[in-house]
Amino acid sequence: MNYRHAFHAGNFADVLKHIVLARILTHLKAKEAPFRVIDTHAGTGLYSLEADEARRTSEWRDGVGLMAANPPSVRVAELIAPWHDLCQGLMAQSPPLYPGSPWLAADLTRDQDRLVFCEKHPEDASRLRGNFARGKRTKVMEGDAWALLPGLLPPPERRGLVFIDPPFEEDNEFRAIAEGLAQALRRWATGIYAIWYPIKGMREVESFARKVAALPAGRILRFELSRYTVQRIDRLNGCGMIILNPPWKLDEELRAVGDYLAPLFAKEGNGLIRLDWLKEEEKR
């Protein structure tokens, strides 16, 4: 599977992952203390929906493009507003643009917060630097995320998020994430980690979930959207996110958001949402 960001900007998976990212950042901003965001597979940060890559797939029309004609409830609109308001402003430009996770993180953080963007692909890393050339709060690092991440942890602020959204170009991506998380948690056990993944073969996805559940994090939340009633390994059935050490009440927010997104993006039936705890702290 090749999930290079430019080909899929604004698709259903972007909508899900970026709403989750925006909710986590909103929770982090509830406290005045500064925090740090580390984006391990950042891409270029900003995407033209009229660029060649986006034109080839037009996946945004089946993602963020569906939302104007299918407005959410007042409650869900409030929850997704930090992301959706930014999207609307950028998509109204000429050419229309879609914000990747670095652009979203920069928009939703404050002067006292710091951002680190890692990108392995040389061309994408160059574009990323150009998009944030004047950003005093941002640092762009070119290289393999799993080699760079240990040196970035723990961050000086001791608060923040590691956002992990790999391209899934390698067969061992799930294993690399699990191993990278284990190493990261040894250095920064209290950080928030949010991991995006595609759903193709369920056996591989379930194996990954079990490995993550065994990691030494206090609470681990899983949020998945399936577009099809029947799962097939020859297509992208849906996607999910696993959040380690999630903010309080994020699960309740994602339940409301998921109930809106599932029928919106369904290809069969009304779509399916799975929201559950892979690990919860023991009640005393």
Coordinates of N, CA, C and O in Angstrom, one line a residue, residues 13-21 24 161-165 193-199 208 220-225 239-244 254 274-276 278:
A13 N -10.0 9.3 5.4 CA -9.0 9.0 6.5 C -8.4 10.2 7.1 O -8.2 10.3 8.3
D14 N -8.2 11.2 6.2 CA -7.7 12.5 6.7 C -8.7 13.2 7.6 O -8.3 13.8 8.6
V15 N -10.0 13.1 7.2 CA -11.0 13.7 8.0 C -11.0 13.1 9.4 O -11.0 13.8 10.4
L16 N -10.9 11.8 9.5 CA -10.9 11.1 10.8 C -9.7 11.5 11.6 O -9.8 11.9 12.8
K17 N -8.5 11.3 11.0 CA -7.3 11.5 11.8 C -7.1 13.0 12.2 O -6.6 13.2 13.3
H18 N -7.5 13.9 11.4 CA -7.3 15.3 11.7 C -8.4 15.8 12.7 O -8.0 16.8 13.5
I19 N -9.5 15.3 12.7 CA -10.5 15.6 13.8 C -10.0 15.1 15.1 O -10.0 15.9 16.1
V20 N -9.4 13.9 15.1 CA -8.8 13.4 16.4 C -7.7 14.3 16.8 O -7.6 14.7 18.0
L21 N -6.8 14.7 15.9 CA -5.7 15.5 16.2 C -6.1 16.9 16.8 O -5.6 17.3 17.8
I24 N -7.4 16.5 20.4 CA -6.3 16.3 21.4 C -5.6 17.7 21.6 O -5.4 18.1 22.8
L161 N 2.1 15.8 22.5 CA 1.6 14.7 21.7 C 2.7 14.3 20.7 O 3.4 15.1 20.1
V162 N 2.7 13.0 20.5 CA 3.5 12.4 19.3 C 2.4 11.9 18.4 O 1.7 10.9 18.7
F163 N 2.4 12.5 17.2 CA 1.4 12.1 16.2 C 2.1 11.2 15.1 O 3.0 11.7 14.5
I164 N 1.6 10.0 14.9 CA 2.2 9.0 14.1 C 1.3 8.6 13.0 O 0.3 7.9 13.2
D165 N 1.7 9.0 11.7 CA 0.8 8.8 10.6 C 1.7 8.3 9.4 O 1.9 9.0 8.5
Y193 N 0.2 9.7 22.7 CA 0.6 9.1 21.4 C -0.6 8.8 20.6 O -1.5 8.1 21.1
A194 N -0.7 9.3 19.4 CA -1.9 9.0 18.5 C -1.4 8.4 17.2 O -0.6 9.0 16.5
I195 N -1.8 7.2 16.9 CA -1.3 6.4 15.8 C -2.5 6.2 14.8 O -3.5 5.6 15.2
W196 N -2.3 6.5 13.5 CA -3.2 6.2 12.5 C -2.8 4.9 11.8 O -1.6 4.7 11.6
Y197 N -3.8 4.1 11.3 CA -3.4 2.9 10.5 C -4.6 2.6 9.6 O -5.8 2.9 9.9
P198 N -4.3 2.0 8.4 CA -5.3 1.5 7.5 C -5.9 0.2 7.9 O -5.2 -0.6 8.6
I199 N -7.1 -0.1 7.5 CA -7.7 -1.4 7.8 C -7.9 -2.1 6.5 O -8.7 -1.7 5.6
F208 N -1.7 -6.1 15.7 CA -1.1 -4.8 16.1 C -1.8 -4.3 17.4 O -1.1 -3.8 18.3
I220 N -5.4 3.1 26.9 CA -5.2 3.0 25.5 C -6.6 2.9 24.8 O -7.3 2.0 25.1
L221 N -6.9 3.9 24.0 CA -8.2 4.0 23.3 C -8.1 3.7 21.9 O -7.1 4.1 21.2
R222 N -9.0 2.9 21.3 CA -9.1 2.5 19.9 C -10.3 3.1 19.3 O -11.4 3.0 19.8
F223 N -10.1 3.7 18.1 CA -11.2 4.4 17.4 C -11.1 4.0 15.9 O -10.2 4.4 15.2
E224 N -12.1 3.2 15.4 CA -12.0 2.7 14.0 C -13.3 3.0 13.3 O -14.4 3.0 13.8
L225 N -13.1 3.3 12.0 CA -14.3 3.5 11.1 C -14.1 2.5 9.9 O -13.1 2.5 9.2
C239 N -10.2 2.8 8.4 CA -9.0 3.2 9.1 C -9.3 3.3 10.5 O -10.4 3.3 11.0
G240 N -8.2 3.5 11.3 CA -8.4 3.6 12.7 C -7.3 4.4 13.4 O -6.3 4.8 12.7
M241 N -7.5 4.8 14.6 CA -6.5 5.4 15.4 C -6.5 4.8 16.8 O -7.5 4.4 17.4
I242 N -5.3 4.6 17.3 CA -5.1 4.2 18.7 C -4.4 5.3 19.4 O -3.4 5.9 18.9
I243 N -5.0 5.7 20.5 CA -4.4 6.8 21.3 C -4.0 6.3 22.7 O -4.8 5.8 23.4
L244 N -2.7 6.5 23.0 CA -2.2 6.2 24.3 C -2.2 7.4 25.2 O -1.9 8.5 24.7
L254 N -15.3 11.3 20.7 CA -15.2 10.5 19.4 C -16.4 9.6 19.2 O -16.7 9.3 18.0
R274 N -16.0 1.4 15.7 CA -15.5 0.6 16.9 C -14.8 1.6 17.8 O -13.7 2.1 17.4
L275 N -15.3 1.8 18.9 CA -14.7 2.7 19.9 C -14.6 1.9 21.2 O -15.6 1.6 21.9
D276 N -13.4 1.5 21.6 CA -13.2 0.7 22.9 C -11.9 1.0 23.5 O -11.0 1.6 22.9
L278 N -8.5 -0.5 24.8 CA -7.6 -1.6 24.8 C -7.0 -1.8 26.2 O -6.6 -2.9 26.5

